[in-house]
Tab-separated table of C-alpha atoms and ligand atoms in Angstrom:
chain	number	residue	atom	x	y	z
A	263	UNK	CA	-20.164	50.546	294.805
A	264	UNK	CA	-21.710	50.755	291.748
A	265	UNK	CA	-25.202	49.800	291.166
A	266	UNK	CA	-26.203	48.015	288.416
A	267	UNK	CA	-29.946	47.259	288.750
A	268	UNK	CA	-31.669	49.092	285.558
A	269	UNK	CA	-28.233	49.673	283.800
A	270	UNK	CA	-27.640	47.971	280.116
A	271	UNK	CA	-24.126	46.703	279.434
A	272	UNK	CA	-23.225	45.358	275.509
A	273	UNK	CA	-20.696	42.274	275.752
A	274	UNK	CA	-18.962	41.609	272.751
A	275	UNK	CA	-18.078	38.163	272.565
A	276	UNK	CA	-19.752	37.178	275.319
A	277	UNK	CA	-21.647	34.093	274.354
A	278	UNK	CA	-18.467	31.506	276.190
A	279	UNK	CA	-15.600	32.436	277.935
A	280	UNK	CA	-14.696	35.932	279.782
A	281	UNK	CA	-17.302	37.591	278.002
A	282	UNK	CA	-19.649	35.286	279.576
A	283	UNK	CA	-18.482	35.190	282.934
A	284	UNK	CA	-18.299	38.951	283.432
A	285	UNK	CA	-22.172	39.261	281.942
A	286	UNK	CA	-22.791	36.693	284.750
A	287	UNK	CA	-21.223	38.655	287.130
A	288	UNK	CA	-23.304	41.920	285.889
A	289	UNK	CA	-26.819	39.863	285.813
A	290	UNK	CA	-26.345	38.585	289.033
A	291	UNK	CA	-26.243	42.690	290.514
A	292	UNK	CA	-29.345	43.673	288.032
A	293	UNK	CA	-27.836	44.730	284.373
A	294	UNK	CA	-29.580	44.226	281.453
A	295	UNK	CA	-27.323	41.955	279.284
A	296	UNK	CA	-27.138	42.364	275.254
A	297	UNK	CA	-24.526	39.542	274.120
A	298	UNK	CA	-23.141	40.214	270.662
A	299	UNK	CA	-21.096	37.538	269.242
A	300	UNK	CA	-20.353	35.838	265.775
A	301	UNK	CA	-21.449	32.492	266.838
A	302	UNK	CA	-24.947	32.333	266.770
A	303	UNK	CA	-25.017	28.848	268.157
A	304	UNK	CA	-23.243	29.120	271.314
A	305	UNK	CA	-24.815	32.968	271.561
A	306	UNK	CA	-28.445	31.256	272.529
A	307	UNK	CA	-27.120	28.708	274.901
A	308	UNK	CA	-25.120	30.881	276.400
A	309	UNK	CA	-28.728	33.726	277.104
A	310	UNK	CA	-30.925	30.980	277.424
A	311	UNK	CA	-28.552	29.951	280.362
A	312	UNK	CA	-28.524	33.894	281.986
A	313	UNK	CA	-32.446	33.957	281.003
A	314	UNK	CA	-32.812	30.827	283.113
A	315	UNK	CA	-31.092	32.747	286.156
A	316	UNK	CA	-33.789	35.763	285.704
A	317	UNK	CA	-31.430	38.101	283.952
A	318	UNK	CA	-32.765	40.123	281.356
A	319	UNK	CA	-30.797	39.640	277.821
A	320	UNK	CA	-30.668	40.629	274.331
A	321	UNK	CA	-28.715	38.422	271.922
A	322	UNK	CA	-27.549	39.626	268.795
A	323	UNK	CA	-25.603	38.207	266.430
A	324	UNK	CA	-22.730	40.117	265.148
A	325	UNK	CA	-19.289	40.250	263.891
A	326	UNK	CA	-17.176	42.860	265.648
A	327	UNK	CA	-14.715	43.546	262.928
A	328	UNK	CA	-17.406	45.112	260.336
A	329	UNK	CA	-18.170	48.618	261.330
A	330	UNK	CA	-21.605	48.132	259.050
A	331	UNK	CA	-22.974	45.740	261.776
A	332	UNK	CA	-22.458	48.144	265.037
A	333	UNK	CA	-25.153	50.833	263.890
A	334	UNK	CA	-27.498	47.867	264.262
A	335	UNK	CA	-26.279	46.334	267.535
A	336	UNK	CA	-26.450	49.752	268.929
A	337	UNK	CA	-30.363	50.248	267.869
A	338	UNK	CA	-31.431	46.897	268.919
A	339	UNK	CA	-29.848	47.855	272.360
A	340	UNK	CA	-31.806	51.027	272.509
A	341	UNK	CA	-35.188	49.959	271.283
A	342	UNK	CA	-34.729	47.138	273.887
A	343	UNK	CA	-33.577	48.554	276.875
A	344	UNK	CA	-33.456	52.266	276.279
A	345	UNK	CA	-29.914	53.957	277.222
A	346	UNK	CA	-26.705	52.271	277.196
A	347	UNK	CA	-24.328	52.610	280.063
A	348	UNK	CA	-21.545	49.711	279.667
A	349	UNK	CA	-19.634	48.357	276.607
A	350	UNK	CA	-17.139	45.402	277.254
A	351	UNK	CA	-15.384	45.232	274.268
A	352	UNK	CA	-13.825	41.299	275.014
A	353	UNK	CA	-14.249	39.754	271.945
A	354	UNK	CA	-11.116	38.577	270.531
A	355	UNK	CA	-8.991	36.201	268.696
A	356	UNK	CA	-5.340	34.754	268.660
A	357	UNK	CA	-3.556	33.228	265.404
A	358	UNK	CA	-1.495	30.747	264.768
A	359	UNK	CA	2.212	30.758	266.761
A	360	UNK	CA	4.250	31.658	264.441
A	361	UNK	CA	7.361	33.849	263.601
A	362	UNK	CA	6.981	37.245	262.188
A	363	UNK	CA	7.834	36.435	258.402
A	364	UNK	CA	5.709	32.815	258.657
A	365	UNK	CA	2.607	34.768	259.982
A	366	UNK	CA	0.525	35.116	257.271
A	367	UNK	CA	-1.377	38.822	256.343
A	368	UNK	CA	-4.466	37.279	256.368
A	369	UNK	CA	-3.637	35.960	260.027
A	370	UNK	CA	-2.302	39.524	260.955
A	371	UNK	CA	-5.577	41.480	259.349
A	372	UNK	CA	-7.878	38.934	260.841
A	373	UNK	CA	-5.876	39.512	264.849
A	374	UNK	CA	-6.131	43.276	263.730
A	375	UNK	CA	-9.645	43.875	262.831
A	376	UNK	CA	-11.086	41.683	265.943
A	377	UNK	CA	-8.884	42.593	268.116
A	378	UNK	CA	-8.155	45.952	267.672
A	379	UNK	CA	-10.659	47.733	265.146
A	380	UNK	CA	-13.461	45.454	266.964
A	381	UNK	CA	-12.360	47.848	269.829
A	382	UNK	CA	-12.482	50.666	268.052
A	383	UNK	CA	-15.296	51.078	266.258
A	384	UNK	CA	-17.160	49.633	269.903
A	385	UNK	CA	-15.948	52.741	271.283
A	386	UNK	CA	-17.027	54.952	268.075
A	387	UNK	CA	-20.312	53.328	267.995
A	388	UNK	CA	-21.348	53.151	271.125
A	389	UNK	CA	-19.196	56.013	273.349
A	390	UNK	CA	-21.704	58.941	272.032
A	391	UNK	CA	-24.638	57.031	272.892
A	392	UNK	CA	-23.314	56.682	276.585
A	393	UNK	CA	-22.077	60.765	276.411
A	394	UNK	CA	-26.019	61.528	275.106
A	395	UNK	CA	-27.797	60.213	278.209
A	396	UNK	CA	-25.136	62.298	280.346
A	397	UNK	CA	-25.384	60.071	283.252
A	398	UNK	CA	-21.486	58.464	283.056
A	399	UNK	CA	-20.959	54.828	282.328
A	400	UNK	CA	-17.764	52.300	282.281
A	401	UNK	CA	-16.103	50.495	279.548
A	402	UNK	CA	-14.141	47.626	279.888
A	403	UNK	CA	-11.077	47.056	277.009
A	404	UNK	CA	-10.608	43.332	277.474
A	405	UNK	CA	-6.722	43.128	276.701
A	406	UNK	CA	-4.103	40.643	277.940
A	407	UNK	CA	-0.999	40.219	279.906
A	408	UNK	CA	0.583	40.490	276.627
A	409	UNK	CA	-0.430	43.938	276.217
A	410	UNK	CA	1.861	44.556	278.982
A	411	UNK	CA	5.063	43.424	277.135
A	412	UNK	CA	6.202	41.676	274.176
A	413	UNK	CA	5.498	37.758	273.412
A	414	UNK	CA	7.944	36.060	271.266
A	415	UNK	CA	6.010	34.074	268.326
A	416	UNK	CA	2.885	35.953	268.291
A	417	UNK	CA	3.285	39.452	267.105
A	418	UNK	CA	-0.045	40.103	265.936
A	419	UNK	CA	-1.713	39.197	269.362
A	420	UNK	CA	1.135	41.052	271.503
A	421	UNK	CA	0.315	43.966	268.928
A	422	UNK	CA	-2.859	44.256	268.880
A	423	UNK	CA	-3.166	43.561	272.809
A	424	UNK	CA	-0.668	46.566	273.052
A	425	UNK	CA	-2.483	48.914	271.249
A	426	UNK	CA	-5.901	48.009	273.224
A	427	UNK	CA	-3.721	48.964	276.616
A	428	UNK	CA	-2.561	52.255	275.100
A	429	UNK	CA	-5.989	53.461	273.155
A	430	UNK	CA	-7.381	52.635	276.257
A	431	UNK	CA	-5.206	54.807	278.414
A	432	UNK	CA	-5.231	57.795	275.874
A	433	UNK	CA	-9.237	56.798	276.198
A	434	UNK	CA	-9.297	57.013	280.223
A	435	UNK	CA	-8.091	60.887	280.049
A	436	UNK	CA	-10.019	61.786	277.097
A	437	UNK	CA	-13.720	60.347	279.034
A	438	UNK	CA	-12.956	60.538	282.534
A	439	UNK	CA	-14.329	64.572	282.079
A	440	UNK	CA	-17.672	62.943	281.435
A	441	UNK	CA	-18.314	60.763	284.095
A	442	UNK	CA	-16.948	57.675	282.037
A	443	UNK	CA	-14.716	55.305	283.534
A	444	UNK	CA	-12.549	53.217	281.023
A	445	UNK	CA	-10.585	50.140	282.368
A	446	UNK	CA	-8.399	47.937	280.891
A	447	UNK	CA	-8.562	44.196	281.643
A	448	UNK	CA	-5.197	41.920	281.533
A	449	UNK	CA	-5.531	38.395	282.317
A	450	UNK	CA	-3.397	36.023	281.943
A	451	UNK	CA	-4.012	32.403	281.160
A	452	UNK	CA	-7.868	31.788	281.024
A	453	UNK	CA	-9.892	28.427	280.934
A	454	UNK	CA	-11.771	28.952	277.825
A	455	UNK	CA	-11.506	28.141	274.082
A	456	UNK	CA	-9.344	31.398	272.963
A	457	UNK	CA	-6.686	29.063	271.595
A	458	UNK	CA	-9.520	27.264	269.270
A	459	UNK	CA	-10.571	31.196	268.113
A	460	UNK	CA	-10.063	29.896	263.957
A	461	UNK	CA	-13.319	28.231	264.747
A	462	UNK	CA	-14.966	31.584	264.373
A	463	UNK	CA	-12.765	32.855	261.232
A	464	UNK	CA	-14.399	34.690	259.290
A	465	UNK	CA	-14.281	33.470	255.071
A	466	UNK	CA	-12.451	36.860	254.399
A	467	UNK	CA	-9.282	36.306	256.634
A	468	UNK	CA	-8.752	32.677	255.146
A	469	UNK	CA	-5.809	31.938	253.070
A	470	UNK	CA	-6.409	31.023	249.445
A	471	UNK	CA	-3.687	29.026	249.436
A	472	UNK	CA	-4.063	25.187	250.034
A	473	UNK	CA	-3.716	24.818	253.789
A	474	UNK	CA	-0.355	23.280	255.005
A	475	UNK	CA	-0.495	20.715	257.999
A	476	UNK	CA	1.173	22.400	260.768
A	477	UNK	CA	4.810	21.595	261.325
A	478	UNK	CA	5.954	20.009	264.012
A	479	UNK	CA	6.845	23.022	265.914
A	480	UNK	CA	3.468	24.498	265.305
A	481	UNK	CA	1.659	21.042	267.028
A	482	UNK	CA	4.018	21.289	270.192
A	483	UNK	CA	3.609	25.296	270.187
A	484	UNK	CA	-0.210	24.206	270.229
A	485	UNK	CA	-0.131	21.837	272.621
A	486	UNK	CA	1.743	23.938	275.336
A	487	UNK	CA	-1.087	26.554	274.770
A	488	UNK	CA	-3.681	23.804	275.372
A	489	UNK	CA	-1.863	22.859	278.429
A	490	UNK	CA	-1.483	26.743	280.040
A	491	UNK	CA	-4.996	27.580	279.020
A	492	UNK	CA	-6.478	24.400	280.645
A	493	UNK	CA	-4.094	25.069	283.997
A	494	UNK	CA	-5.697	28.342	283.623
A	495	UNK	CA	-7.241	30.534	286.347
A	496	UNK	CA	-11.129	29.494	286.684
A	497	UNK	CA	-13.281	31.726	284.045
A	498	UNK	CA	-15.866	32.390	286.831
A	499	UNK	CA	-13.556	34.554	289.452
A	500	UNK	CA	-12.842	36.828	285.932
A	501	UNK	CA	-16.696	38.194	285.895
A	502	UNK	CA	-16.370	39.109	289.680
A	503	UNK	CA	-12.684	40.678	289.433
A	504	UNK	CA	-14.153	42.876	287.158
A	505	UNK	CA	-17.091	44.075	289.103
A	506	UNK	CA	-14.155	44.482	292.161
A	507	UNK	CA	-11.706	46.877	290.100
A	508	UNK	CA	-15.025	48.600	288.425
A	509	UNK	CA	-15.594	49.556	291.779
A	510	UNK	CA	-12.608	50.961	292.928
A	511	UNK	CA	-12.519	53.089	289.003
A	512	UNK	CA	-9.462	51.021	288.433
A	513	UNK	CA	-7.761	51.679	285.226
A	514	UNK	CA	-5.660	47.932	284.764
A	515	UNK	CA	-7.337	45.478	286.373
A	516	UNK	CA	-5.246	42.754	286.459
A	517	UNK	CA	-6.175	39.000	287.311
A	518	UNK	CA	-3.080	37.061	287.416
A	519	UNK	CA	-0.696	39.069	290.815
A	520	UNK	CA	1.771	36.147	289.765
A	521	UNK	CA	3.164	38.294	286.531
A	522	UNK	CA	4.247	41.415	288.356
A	523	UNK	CA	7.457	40.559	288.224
A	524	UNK	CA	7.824	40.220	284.776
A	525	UNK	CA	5.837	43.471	284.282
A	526	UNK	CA	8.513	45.106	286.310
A	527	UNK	CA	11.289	43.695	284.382
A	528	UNK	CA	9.983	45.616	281.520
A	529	UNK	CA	9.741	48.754	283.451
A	530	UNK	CA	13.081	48.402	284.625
A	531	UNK	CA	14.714	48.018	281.422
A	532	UNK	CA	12.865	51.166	279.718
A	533	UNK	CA	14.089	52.900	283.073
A	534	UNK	CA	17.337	51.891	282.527
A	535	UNK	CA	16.864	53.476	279.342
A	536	UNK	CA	15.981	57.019	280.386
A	537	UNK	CA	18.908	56.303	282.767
A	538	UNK	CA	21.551	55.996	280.016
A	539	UNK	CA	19.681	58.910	277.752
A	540	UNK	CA	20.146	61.152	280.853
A	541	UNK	CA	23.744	60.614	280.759
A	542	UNK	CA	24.391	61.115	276.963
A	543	UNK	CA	25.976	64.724	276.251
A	544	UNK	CA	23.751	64.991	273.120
A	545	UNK	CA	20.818	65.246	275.869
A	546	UNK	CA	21.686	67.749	278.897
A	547	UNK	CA	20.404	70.552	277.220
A	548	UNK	CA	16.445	69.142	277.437
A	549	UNK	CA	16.745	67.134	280.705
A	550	UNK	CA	15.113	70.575	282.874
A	551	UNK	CA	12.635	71.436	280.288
A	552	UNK	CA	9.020	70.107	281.354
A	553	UNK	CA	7.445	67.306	279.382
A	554	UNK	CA	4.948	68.560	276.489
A	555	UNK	CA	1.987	67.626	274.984
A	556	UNK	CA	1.144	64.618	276.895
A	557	UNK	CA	-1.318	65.199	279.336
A	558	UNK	CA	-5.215	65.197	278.769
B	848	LIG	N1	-8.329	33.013	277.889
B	848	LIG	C1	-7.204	33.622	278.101
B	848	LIG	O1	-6.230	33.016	278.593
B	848	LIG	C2	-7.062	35.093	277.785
B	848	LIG	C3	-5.950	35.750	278.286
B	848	LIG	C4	-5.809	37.110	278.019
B	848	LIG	C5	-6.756	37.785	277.296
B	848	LIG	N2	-7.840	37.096	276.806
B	848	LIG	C6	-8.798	37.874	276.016
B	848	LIG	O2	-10.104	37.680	276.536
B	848	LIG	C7	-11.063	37.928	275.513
B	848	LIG	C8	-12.093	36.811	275.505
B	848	LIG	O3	-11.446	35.608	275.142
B	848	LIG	P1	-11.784	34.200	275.809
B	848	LIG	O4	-10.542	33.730	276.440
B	848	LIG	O5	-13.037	34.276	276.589
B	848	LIG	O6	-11.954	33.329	274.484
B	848	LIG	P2	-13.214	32.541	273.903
B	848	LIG	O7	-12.746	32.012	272.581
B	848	LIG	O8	-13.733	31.588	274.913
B	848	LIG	O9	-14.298	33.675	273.694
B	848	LIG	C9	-14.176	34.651	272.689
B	848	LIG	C10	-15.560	34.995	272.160
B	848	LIG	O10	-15.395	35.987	271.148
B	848	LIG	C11	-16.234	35.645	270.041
B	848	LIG	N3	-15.725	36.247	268.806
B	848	LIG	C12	-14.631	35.904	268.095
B	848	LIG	N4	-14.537	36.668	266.992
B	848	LIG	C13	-15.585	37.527	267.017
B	848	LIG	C14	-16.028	38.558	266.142
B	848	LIG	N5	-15.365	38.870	265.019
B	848	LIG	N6	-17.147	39.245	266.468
B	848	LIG	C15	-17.862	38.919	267.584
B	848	LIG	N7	-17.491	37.936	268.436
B	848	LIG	C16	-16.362	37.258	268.159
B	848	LIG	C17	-16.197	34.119	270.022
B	848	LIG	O11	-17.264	33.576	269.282
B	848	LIG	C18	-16.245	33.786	271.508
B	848	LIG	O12	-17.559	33.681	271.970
B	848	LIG	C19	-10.267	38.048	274.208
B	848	LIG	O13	-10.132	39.410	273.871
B	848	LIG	C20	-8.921	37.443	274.571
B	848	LIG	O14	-7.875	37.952	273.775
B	848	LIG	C21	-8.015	35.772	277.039
């Protein structure tokens, strides 16, 4: 089990939603909570509600997708609470439903820096400052079931999700030699606000051009989202499934036991694959030879 009393865990986006629920889950065994999140507003409810339960917490306003503003998070951390041991890099962001040539770039850089370089530079940022103390740590990636196979009408999500599950894994090997555990969280459907994330978009990522209403597709395509999210597994049992795989050093922690099925379906079809590239004549002459170049 691992014990939390005295440690310090950073939670990016964690002032609503997952992020919240899994600093709840922390507080409640003894971590020392810094929340970073864009939204100021909801950022001091949301410590002023884990202050309330006792927990000790740092709030700091950030935006995870401008490598300038990590330095700072990072040295507010440590002149607060001394040495960091956890990063949760959750905060994230889903655009519009749309097809591939109607998503617009500003919608696609906006998914990408969040998502995915909001990931990144956590793990540049913060990583050496865990590797400097020498005592081991965990990071949670917060991905999504839709980093574990392609979602029709929202590419830059199912992207970006993708390439959190595979840093992460390249991650795992590379850290696991010092003592640091990286996991990988997939839920599925969530209560929370992710499909109202344009509330938090920044000026940069918004179009110039006059904004169209959304078509009729895009309302129902909206709707159905509010609908899944809202039929959505409780937020709370998140925070504690996370403490329950952190424990076990599990790499995908998964929430949602429901979507194995259709996880398998995709590794059945790349199997089926390998199958058919075994058989081809161009092949035989590299099907003994051991695999290189892929192990940490
Ligand atoms: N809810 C779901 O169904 C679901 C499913 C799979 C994965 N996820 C993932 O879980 C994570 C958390 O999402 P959630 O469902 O709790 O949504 P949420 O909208 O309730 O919370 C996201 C938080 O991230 C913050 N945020 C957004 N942009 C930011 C930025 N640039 N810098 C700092 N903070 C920023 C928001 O202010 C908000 O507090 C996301 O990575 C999301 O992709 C959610």
């Amino acid at each position: 089990m691992i014990d939390f009393q005295g440690k310090t865990a950073i939670i990016t986006g964690g002032a609503e939603g997952i992020g919240l629920s899994i600093a709840q889950a922390m507080a409640k065994r003894g971590a020392r909570i810094v929340l970073a999140d864009i939204d100021g507003d909801q950022l001091q409810i949301a410590a002023a509600s884990l202050s309330n339960n006792a927990a000790q917490v740092l709030a700091v306003t950030m935006d995870v997708a401008d490598p300038q503003q990590w330095p700072s998070l990072v040295e507010k951390t440590e002149a607060h609470f001394g040495d960091i041991h956890i990063l949760v890099n959750n905060a994230g962001v889903v655009g519009r439903n749309g097809s591939i040539e109607s998503t617009e770039h500003n919608d696609w850089r906006w998914v990408t820096d969040v998502n995915m370089m909001g990931v990144l530079y956590g793990m540049q940022y913060v990583v050496p400052r865990i590797k400097k103390h020498n005592k081991g740590g965990h990071i949670i990636n917060v991905a999504s079931m839709a980093g574990m196979m392609g979602v029709p009408f929202a590419g830059a999500y199912t992207a970006t999700k993708n390439a959190v599950v595979s840093l992460s894994e390249s991650w795992y090997q590379e850290l696991k030699r010092h003592e640091i555990f990286v996991s990988i969280l997939c839920p599925a459907f969530v209560q929370t606000r992710i499909h109202l994330a344009h509330r938090n978009k920044q000026e940069r990522y918004k179009s110039a051009k006059p904004s169209t209403p959304p078509s009729e597709k895009q309302l129902a395509a909206a709707a159905h989202m509010q609908q899944v999210i809202d039929n959505g597994l409780a937020v709370e049992i998140v925070g504690e499934r996370v403490i329950e795989a952190m424990n076990e050093h599990e790499l995908y922690i998964f929430t949602h036991p429901n979507y194995r099925q259709l996880v398998q379906h995709r590794y059945r079809a790349i199997d089926a694959a390998f199958e058919r590239a075994e058989k081809s004549p161009l092949l035989a002459h590299i099907l003994d030879e051991e695999p290189a170049g892929f192990t940490g």
